[in-house]
Amino acid sequence: MRGWGKLELDKGRGNKKILRRGSRACSNRFTIYKKYFQLLLNCHTYYSFKYGTLSPEVLLQTAVEQGHDRIAVTDINNTSAALQLLRLAPKYNIHVVVGVDFRRGSEQQFIALAVNNSGFQEINTFLSSYLHSGDPIPAEMALANEDDVVVVYPLRNAPRRKLKSNEYIGVAPHQMFRTTWKQGQWEESRYVALITVTFRHKRDFNAHRLLRSIDRNTLLSKLPQKEVGEMSERFRTPVELVDAYAERPAWLIRSSNILERCNVYFGFGEDQESQNQSTYTGSEEEDFALLTRLCKEGLAYRYPNGGESVEERLRKELGIIREKGFVSYFLINWDIVCHARSKGYFYVGRGSGANSVVAYLLRITDVDPMELDLYFERFINLYRVNPPDFDIDFSWKDREDMTNYIFRRFPNTSLLATYNTFQFRAVVRELGKVFGLPKHEIDGLASGRFQSKTSDPVVQAVLKYSQYIQDFPSHLSIHAGGILITDKPVQAYSATFMPPKGFPTTQFDMVVAEDIGIYKFDILSQRGLSKIQD
């Protein structure tokens, strides 16, 4: 290894690991603590759509196997995997730093790493503004607070100016032998080791090239090289990285120190807290008083003859709803159906919410749980982990207006996304086009009309990589009816994109939403209701 000779790792005193040349310590030996094995600043999952090849679980497991205990996951113009990775990290005993790899097309502009939750929100807000407008990603990132975000510019796109305290120049391992960077261009303290991870091995790299061809809708043979990642974007052990940056060990330390600073926290599992809008009126006490008053008013409408059993059931439900922190959830649903009635819209509240007398009194549902002897505990009980879920159907003619009302009425509202994934037959068709197969052959492969032991190498490649890519996420879509109403701006949890419907939409799905403590409001469409109106 240039400048150091062959290096071996020997255990020193305490938790130090000292780099030695053979059995004799170098006179200028460089002491690296274990924490300096936190070196990966730019890792991609397959949520870098049609670019990445690693699932979150595979990324974390491989990083641990390679000897890393802290990594930065920065998907391309996307934060779909961020919360999922933060939840999974303790299982693999690894710390995950989250951020975004900002790119204009395939060209990397800069990497932004969240130092804390405020930084994560700022990154999401910045990304969302460009995803909404459709404008190209800028060459630099404007920040409100430099202490919350670290920005790393790749060497080839680094700004020709004095860098701010949170800005660095990243030099990749394959650039170390080049003379393209000048020592006097920026201060030495601004350089860091920029290690990008997109693949594990050759098969991942091949899958990546096929995904890029699908994305660009071109033959594999005509895929521009600029659209493809470097083969060097693979996992490397800490020892390999120390070897690669032997002449600039301080750059490795600086990368490690950056990762050491970054810590975004969300509660999961037992530490989970509700992230939904916590109050309807602005006060929990006033919320409960309003809910109680509305229920008592509803008694006259729903149960004109009253009865002790109804009163007792109402007291029990109100107590559980209050203890579980779902008062605002009921009031928001009440607000939604009140607006529907004011507009003369037909609606149907269904699902396990029909087991609730409170929902019946608020006219969210029209099923009498007392008459039908329905148990409230099936909907909400003190031991239920999953949040309550009202499904409210509207006519397809009215649902868009209802959605518009919800977005106007509540400040932190977004649609919920879902992931469209590559399915086997669809991938076979896409790869058939990428390899230039004629249509009749592609149709035969997609329908299963082929010999499993075919000797045609192209057909073998199509089938092999179709199985490999199957179930990779392809792109984001919109959940059938899920709407999120959160306490904080939705960018505290995710960047948002703007689909044709014209409403901000998260970059995560309902599973991730529930993991973080956001339960959705289901505003659905029922074509039959339009017939009633007609």
XYZ file of C-alpha atoms in Angstrom:
534
model
C 0.000 0.000 0.000
C 1.458 3.248 -1.182
C 2.962 5.362 1.620
C 2.291 2.752 4.309
C 3.394 -0.599 2.939
C 1.283 -3.658 3.776
C -0.865 -2.894 6.798
C -2.139 -5.266 9.400
C -4.506 -4.584 12.279
C -3.038 -5.409 15.701
C -4.855 -5.018 18.970
C -3.384 -2.242 21.053
C -4.093 -1.342 24.644
C -7.694 -0.589 25.545
C -9.981 -0.332 22.525
C -7.299 1.014 20.137
C -6.346 -0.670 16.914
C -2.939 0.354 15.662
C -1.860 0.123 12.067
C 1.513 -1.559 11.749
C 3.831 -2.410 8.883
C 4.507 -6.102 9.346
C 5.568 -6.672 12.942
C 7.359 -3.325 13.212
C 5.334 -0.200 14.024
C 5.704 2.633 11.543
C 7.567 5.617 12.895
C 4.644 7.769 11.837
C 2.033 5.155 12.603
C -1.574 6.238 12.514
C -3.780 5.184 15.426
C -7.396 4.467 14.495
C -10.049 3.951 17.116
C -12.919 1.625 16.392
C -15.240 4.571 15.803
C -13.227 5.458 12.712
C -14.665 2.360 11.068
C -17.803 4.445 10.444
C -16.864 5.438 6.935
C -19.746 4.868 4.500
C -21.225 8.287 3.682
C -23.364 7.397 0.656
C -25.268 4.080 0.671
C -28.191 3.307 -1.631
C -31.075 0.876 -1.188
C -33.411 -0.262 -3.937
C -35.620 2.691 -3.030
C -33.261 4.620 -5.277
C -35.778 3.530 -7.870
C -34.367 1.764 -10.945
C -30.844 2.384 -9.641
C -30.237 0.648 -6.307
C -30.219 -3.129 -5.833
C -30.169 -3.681 -2.049
C -33.152 -4.040 0.250
C -32.835 -2.219 3.596
C -32.323 -5.529 5.401
C -29.618 -6.703 2.994
C -27.847 -3.348 3.183
C -27.686 -3.420 6.979
C -26.720 -7.071 7.212
C -23.937 -6.704 4.642
C -22.612 -3.547 6.300
C -22.333 -5.380 9.619
C -20.680 -8.385 7.980
C -18.129 -6.041 6.396
C -17.243 -4.568 9.785
C -19.136 -1.245 9.779
C -21.128 -0.092 12.789
C -22.448 3.257 11.478
C -23.473 4.071 7.904
C -25.256 6.873 6.061
C -28.135 5.831 3.811
C -28.779 8.450 1.152
C -31.136 7.285 -1.553
C -31.366 9.283 -4.756
C -33.915 12.129 -4.450
C -35.854 9.929 -2.048
C -36.394 9.197 1.655
C -38.682 6.149 1.300
C -36.311 3.867 3.213
C -35.244 6.289 5.958
C -37.779 5.447 8.677
C -37.699 1.754 7.829
C -33.917 1.724 8.254
C -34.060 3.589 11.546
C -36.506 0.980 12.836
C -34.412 -1.967 11.627
C -31.016 -0.628 12.748
C -31.142 -1.852 16.401
C -31.897 -5.381 15.183
C -28.563 -5.402 13.344
C -26.704 -3.478 16.062
C -25.788 -0.704 13.657
C -26.423 3.043 13.690
C -28.055 4.551 10.613
C -27.561 8.142 9.511
C -30.229 9.344 7.067
C -30.025 11.816 4.233
C -30.489 12.260 0.499
C -28.262 11.877 -2.550
C -29.411 14.878 -4.603
C -29.057 14.272 -8.327
C -30.003 16.063 -11.512
C -30.835 13.142 -13.739
C -27.979 10.725 -13.077
C -25.460 13.429 -12.161
C -24.749 13.756 -8.461
C -24.980 17.341 -7.212
C -24.388 16.850 -3.488
C -25.197 14.628 -0.507
C -27.106 16.016 2.474
C -26.892 14.248 5.858
C -29.267 15.020 8.718
C -27.430 15.874 11.943
C -30.709 15.745 13.900
C -34.478 15.623 13.387
C -34.593 19.311 12.447
C -32.004 18.630 9.762
C -34.016 15.679 8.454
C -37.075 17.923 8.161
C -35.053 20.595 6.391
C -33.686 18.078 3.882
C -37.187 16.727 3.232
C -38.600 20.232 2.804
C -35.830 21.172 0.378
C -36.308 18.010 -1.690
C -40.108 18.329 -1.643
C -39.992 21.822 -3.129
C -38.253 20.481 -6.252
C -40.338 17.315 -6.490
C -43.475 19.491 -6.380
C -42.328 22.086 -8.891
C -40.543 19.734 -11.273
C -37.567 22.099 -11.379
C -34.106 20.495 -11.685
C -32.132 19.884 -8.512
C -29.803 22.872 -7.939
C -26.036 22.631 -7.763
C -25.968 23.790 -4.122
C -28.218 23.532 -1.066
C -29.540 26.614 0.697
C -29.935 26.005 4.429
C -31.742 27.818 7.211
C -29.446 26.352 9.872
C -25.993 25.049 8.997
C -25.737 23.153 12.302
C -28.537 20.752 11.322
C -27.298 19.443 7.972
C -23.924 18.318 6.596
C -23.439 18.783 2.843
C -20.830 16.817 0.875
C -20.120 17.852 -2.715
C -18.532 15.317 -5.074
C -15.134 16.411 -6.318
C -16.245 17.004 -9.908
C -19.188 19.249 -8.909
C -17.688 21.080 -5.947
C -18.440 24.830 -5.802
C -15.470 27.072 -6.616
C -15.752 29.183 -3.503
C -14.891 29.155 0.166
C -16.912 26.426 1.838
C -19.140 26.928 4.852
C -18.544 25.153 8.143
C -20.976 22.354 7.262
C -19.751 21.814 3.686
C -17.133 19.316 2.520
C -15.568 17.970 -0.665
C -15.890 14.213 -1.111
C -13.167 12.248 -2.889
C -14.034 8.705 -3.950
C -11.506 5.835 -3.617
C -11.039 5.549 -7.393
C -10.161 9.266 -7.534
C -7.261 9.005 -5.111
C -4.706 8.292 -7.826
C -5.814 11.224 -9.957
C -4.355 14.685 -9.963
C -7.682 16.374 -10.696
C -7.963 17.830 -7.202
C -5.604 20.587 -6.202
C -4.290 20.959 -2.716
C -4.720 24.734 -2.844
C -8.294 24.736 -4.232
C -9.926 24.232 -0.825
C -8.599 24.010 2.696
C -7.306 20.599 3.695
C -9.922 20.435 6.474
C -12.712 20.422 3.839
C -11.791 17.067 2.253
C -13.511 13.837 3.257
C -13.486 10.250 2.030
C -16.659 9.762 -0.016
C -17.446 6.051 -0.127
C -20.543 5.157 -2.152
C -22.243 1.756 -1.815
C -24.768 0.526 -4.372
C -23.733 -3.111 -5.004
C -22.350 -6.170 -3.286
C -21.006 -8.033 -6.271
C -21.065 -8.402 -10.044
C -24.624 -9.717 -10.131
C -25.875 -6.593 -8.337
C -23.964 -4.452 -10.808
C -25.514 -6.306 -13.752
C -28.980 -5.855 -12.239
C -28.216 -2.168 -11.794
C -27.333 -1.786 -15.481
C -30.571 -3.529 -16.465
C -32.587 -1.273 -14.174
C -30.927 1.784 -15.696
C -31.832 0.496 -19.184
C -35.448 0.002 -18.113
C -35.497 3.493 -16.645
C -34.057 5.048 -19.816
C -36.188 2.790 -22.071
C -33.183 1.825 -24.138
C -31.294 -1.258 -25.253
C -28.611 -2.390 -22.846
C -26.056 -2.045 -25.633
C -27.012 1.614 -26.112
C -27.148 2.609 -22.436
C -24.938 5.710 -21.995
C -22.074 5.168 -19.583
C -23.004 8.343 -17.695
C -26.293 6.671 -16.700
C -24.487 3.829 -14.923
C -22.860 3.871 -11.509
C -19.174 3.058 -11.060
C -18.296 -0.581 -10.480
C -16.329 0.715 -7.506
C -19.618 1.527 -5.708
C -19.359 -1.690 -3.728
C -18.928 -2.619 -0.109
C -15.390 -2.376 1.217
C -14.102 -3.395 4.610
C -12.595 -0.719 6.886
C -9.157 -2.214 6.231
C -9.634 -1.838 2.464
C -10.672 1.768 2.948
C -7.675 2.539 5.124
C -5.593 1.048 2.320
C -7.342 3.143 -0.363
C -6.840 6.396 1.575
C -3.373 5.580 2.886
C -1.981 8.935 1.754
C -4.865 10.903 3.284
C -5.896 9.085 6.510
C -7.302 12.329 7.949
C -10.032 12.238 5.310
C -11.263 8.926 6.705
C -11.281 10.333 10.224
C -13.220 13.355 9.031
C -15.850 11.118 7.375
C -16.148 9.138 10.574
C -16.504 12.290 12.663
C -19.338 13.480 10.421
C -21.243 10.223 10.939
C -20.539 10.419 14.663
C -22.338 13.784 14.823
C -25.516 12.607 13.098
C -28.380 11.166 15.108
C -32.006 11.234 13.948
C -34.419 9.624 16.403
C -37.991 8.363 16.091
C -39.764 6.094 18.537
C -40.708 2.599 17.377
C -42.320 -0.326 19.166
C -42.685 0.378 22.879
C -41.176 3.853 22.394
C -43.702 4.794 19.718
C -45.794 7.897 20.236
C -48.755 9.039 18.159
C -47.715 11.463 15.443
C -51.262 12.296 14.357
C -52.773 15.693 15.044
C -52.940 15.526 18.821
C -55.794 17.960 19.449
C -58.784 19.185 17.508
C -59.467 22.381 19.464
C -55.894 23.070 20.587
C -56.439 21.619 24.071
C -56.830 18.000 25.139
C -59.236 18.998 27.907
C -61.383 21.004 25.522
C -61.284 18.142 23.049
C -62.694 15.705 25.586
C -65.311 18.207 26.731
C -66.400 18.691 23.106
C -66.526 14.947 22.438
C -68.578 14.381 25.586
C -71.015 17.169 24.661
C -71.427 15.885 21.089
C -72.147 12.381 22.368
C -74.792 13.650 24.774
C -76.396 15.617 21.959
C -76.314 12.495 19.831
C -78.161 10.498 22.464
C -81.356 12.408 21.760
C -81.079 11.624 18.049
C -79.923 8.001 18.225
C -81.493 6.804 21.486
C -84.536 8.980 22.216
C -85.669 6.576 24.938
C -82.223 6.498 26.531
C -81.460 3.756 29.004
C -78.847 2.955 31.645
C -77.126 0.390 29.439
C -76.457 3.014 26.758
C -75.156 5.502 29.333
C -72.858 2.880 30.848
C -71.566 1.828 27.429
C -70.911 5.474 26.515
C -68.965 6.127 29.739
C -66.818 3.026 29.145
C -66.014 3.950 25.545
C -65.218 7.568 26.376
C -62.854 6.431 29.126
C -60.939 4.071 26.824
C -60.828 6.595 23.962
C -59.420 9.220 26.304
C -56.877 6.854 27.866
C -55.636 5.669 24.469
C -55.337 9.246 23.182
C -57.834 8.901 20.336
C -60.134 11.826 21.193
C -58.861 14.044 18.366
C -59.098 11.123 15.930
C -62.841 10.800 16.592
C -63.362 14.565 16.397
C -61.552 14.853 13.068
C -63.704 12.089 11.606
C -66.769 13.834 13.022
C -65.665 17.072 11.341
C -65.302 15.272 7.998
C -68.765 13.694 8.048
C -70.326 16.964 9.258
C -68.980 18.666 6.143
C -70.351 15.836 3.993
C -73.830 16.236 5.469
C -73.677 20.015 5.027
C -73.047 19.432 1.316
C -75.743 16.781 1.022
C -73.249 14.007 0.257
C -74.145 10.410 0.980
C -71.514 8.473 2.883
C -71.092 5.159 4.666
C -68.860 4.608 7.686
C -67.895 0.947 7.881
C -65.383 -1.463 9.310
C -64.809 -2.311 12.962
C -65.636 1.314 13.816
C -69.283 0.222 13.599
C -68.722 -1.455 16.992
C -68.513 1.958 18.669
C -71.444 3.741 20.266
C -69.418 6.974 20.211
C -69.005 6.664 16.424
C -72.728 5.961 16.128
C -73.619 9.018 18.204
C -71.272 11.242 16.166
C -72.953 9.886 13.003
C -69.647 8.600 11.661
C -71.374 5.197 11.328
C -75.050 4.258 11.015
C -74.949 0.839 12.657
C -76.400 0.562 16.165
C -73.888 -1.536 18.143
C -76.289 -1.862 21.078
C -79.056 -3.371 18.967
C -76.671 -5.769 17.245
C -74.674 -6.529 20.424
C -71.331 -5.485 18.889
C -68.315 -5.368 21.175
C -66.380 -2.090 21.340
C -63.216 -3.977 22.308
C -63.009 -5.353 18.775
C -62.444 -1.764 17.630
C -60.415 -0.300 20.506
C -59.173 -1.819 23.736
C -56.406 -0.974 26.169
C -54.170 -3.736 24.830
C -54.609 -3.186 21.129
C -51.411 -2.013 19.434
C -52.864 -1.149 16.030
C -54.615 2.226 15.733
C -58.376 2.530 15.116
C -59.448 2.689 11.515
C -62.646 4.198 10.088
C -63.378 3.463 6.425
C -65.673 6.187 5.106
C -67.107 5.696 1.614
C -68.257 8.608 -0.525
C -69.606 8.764 -4.041
C -66.858 8.937 -6.639
C -68.390 12.276 -7.638
C -67.943 13.709 -4.131
C -64.668 12.247 -2.910
C -62.425 14.808 -4.610
C -64.336 17.646 -2.962
C -64.059 15.875 0.394
C -60.316 15.477 -0.094
C -60.035 19.169 -0.975
C -61.914 20.049 2.199
C -59.635 17.938 4.400
C -56.518 19.558 2.931
C -58.015 23.034 3.469
C -59.275 22.272 6.958
C -56.207 20.665 8.535
C -52.742 22.221 8.158
C -50.432 19.172 8.055
C -52.154 16.871 5.594
C -50.794 14.541 2.931
C -51.819 11.573 0.862
C -50.272 8.216 1.681
C -48.068 6.514 -0.893
C -47.746 2.899 -1.890
C -44.929 1.128 -3.722
C -45.424 -0.368 -7.160
C -43.113 -3.357 -7.430
C -41.655 -5.292 -10.356
C -43.644 -8.465 -10.953
C -42.106 -11.404 -12.801
C -44.019 -11.251 -16.078
C -43.696 -7.484 -16.299
C -39.936 -7.717 -15.664
C -39.613 -10.404 -18.333
C -41.208 -8.036 -20.836
C -39.010 -5.128 -19.792
C -35.803 -7.158 -19.922
C -36.829 -8.723 -23.209
C -36.968 -5.215 -24.682
C -33.667 -4.275 -23.000
C -31.953 -7.258 -24.657
C -33.603 -6.528 -28.005
C -35.724 -9.677 -28.300
C -38.510 -9.631 -30.906
C -42.071 -9.186 -29.652
C -43.231 -12.767 -30.297
C -40.352 -14.126 -28.194
C -41.102 -11.671 -25.392
C -44.788 -12.692 -25.472
C -43.787 -16.347 -25.255
C -41.451 -15.760 -22.305
C -43.998 -13.641 -20.445
C -46.705 -16.271 -20.888
C -44.406 -19.086 -19.738
C -44.125 -20.758 -23.148
C -40.453 -21.663 -23.089
C -38.226 -24.559 -22.190
C -36.763 -24.132 -18.729
C -33.455 -25.647 -19.900
C -33.086 -23.469 -22.974
C -29.532 -22.983 -24.191
C -30.146 -19.467 -25.520
C -27.878 -17.273 -23.309
C -30.059 -14.175 -23.818
C -33.211 -15.995 -22.718
C -31.310 -17.420 -19.746
C -30.207 -13.902 -18.773
C -33.759 -12.541 -19.098
C -35.189 -15.274 -16.853
C -32.336 -15.149 -14.356
C -32.483 -11.398 -13.798
C -36.268 -11.280 -13.924
C -36.264 -13.495 -10.842
C -33.543 -11.358 -9.294
C -35.331 -8.037 -9.830
C -38.793 -9.392 -8.995
C -40.397 -7.515 -6.064
C -37.942 -4.590 -6.250
C -39.893 -1.324 -5.845
C -40.359 0.295 -9.231
C -41.929 3.647 -8.381
C -44.233 5.428 -5.965
C -47.983 5.490 -6.381
C -50.941 6.662 -4.257
C -52.746 4.610 -1.623
C -56.367 3.927 -2.550
C -57.781 6.253 0.097
C -55.255 6.897 2.869
C -54.868 10.455 4.141
C -52.469 11.461 6.919
C -53.146 14.370 9.276
C -50.070 14.889 11.440
C -49.121 17.114 14.350
C -45.900 18.272 12.690
C -45.411 19.096 9.019
C -45.260 15.840 7.083
C -41.697 16.748 6.024
C -40.652 15.925 9.590
C -41.068 12.292 8.498
C -40.731 12.201 4.728
C -40.187 14.184 1.587
C -43.363 14.530 -0.494
C -43.991 14.356 -4.212
C -46.853 15.854 -6.213
C -48.827 13.341 -8.295
C -51.391 14.457 -10.919
C -54.084 14.635 -8.234
C -52.297 17.750 -6.995
C -51.955 16.811 -3.309
C -48.610 16.333 -1.497
C -47.949 12.616 -1.075
C -45.503 10.903 1.275
C -42.634 8.753 0.077
C -43.513 5.903 2.461
C -46.423 3.451 2.668
C -48.978 2.575 5.360
C -46.716 -0.022 7.015
C -44.025 2.583 7.663
C -46.679 5.122 8.707
C -47.991 2.775 11.383
C -44.435 1.937 12.500
C -43.822 5.597 13.271
C -47.214 6.163 14.917
C -49.191 7.808 12.096
C -52.587 6.207 11.506
C -54.409 7.024 8.321
C -57.881 8.315 7.590
C -59.508 6.222 4.856
C -61.543 8.398 2.502
C -62.785 5.923 -0.078
C -64.952 5.923 -3.173
C -68.087 3.814 -3.616
C -69.654 3.979 -7.057
C -72.970 2.665 -5.749
C -73.499 5.793 -3.678
C -73.677 7.881 -6.839
C -76.694 5.827 -7.924
C -78.538 6.822 -4.738
C -77.922 10.488 -5.511
C -79.052 10.046 -9.113
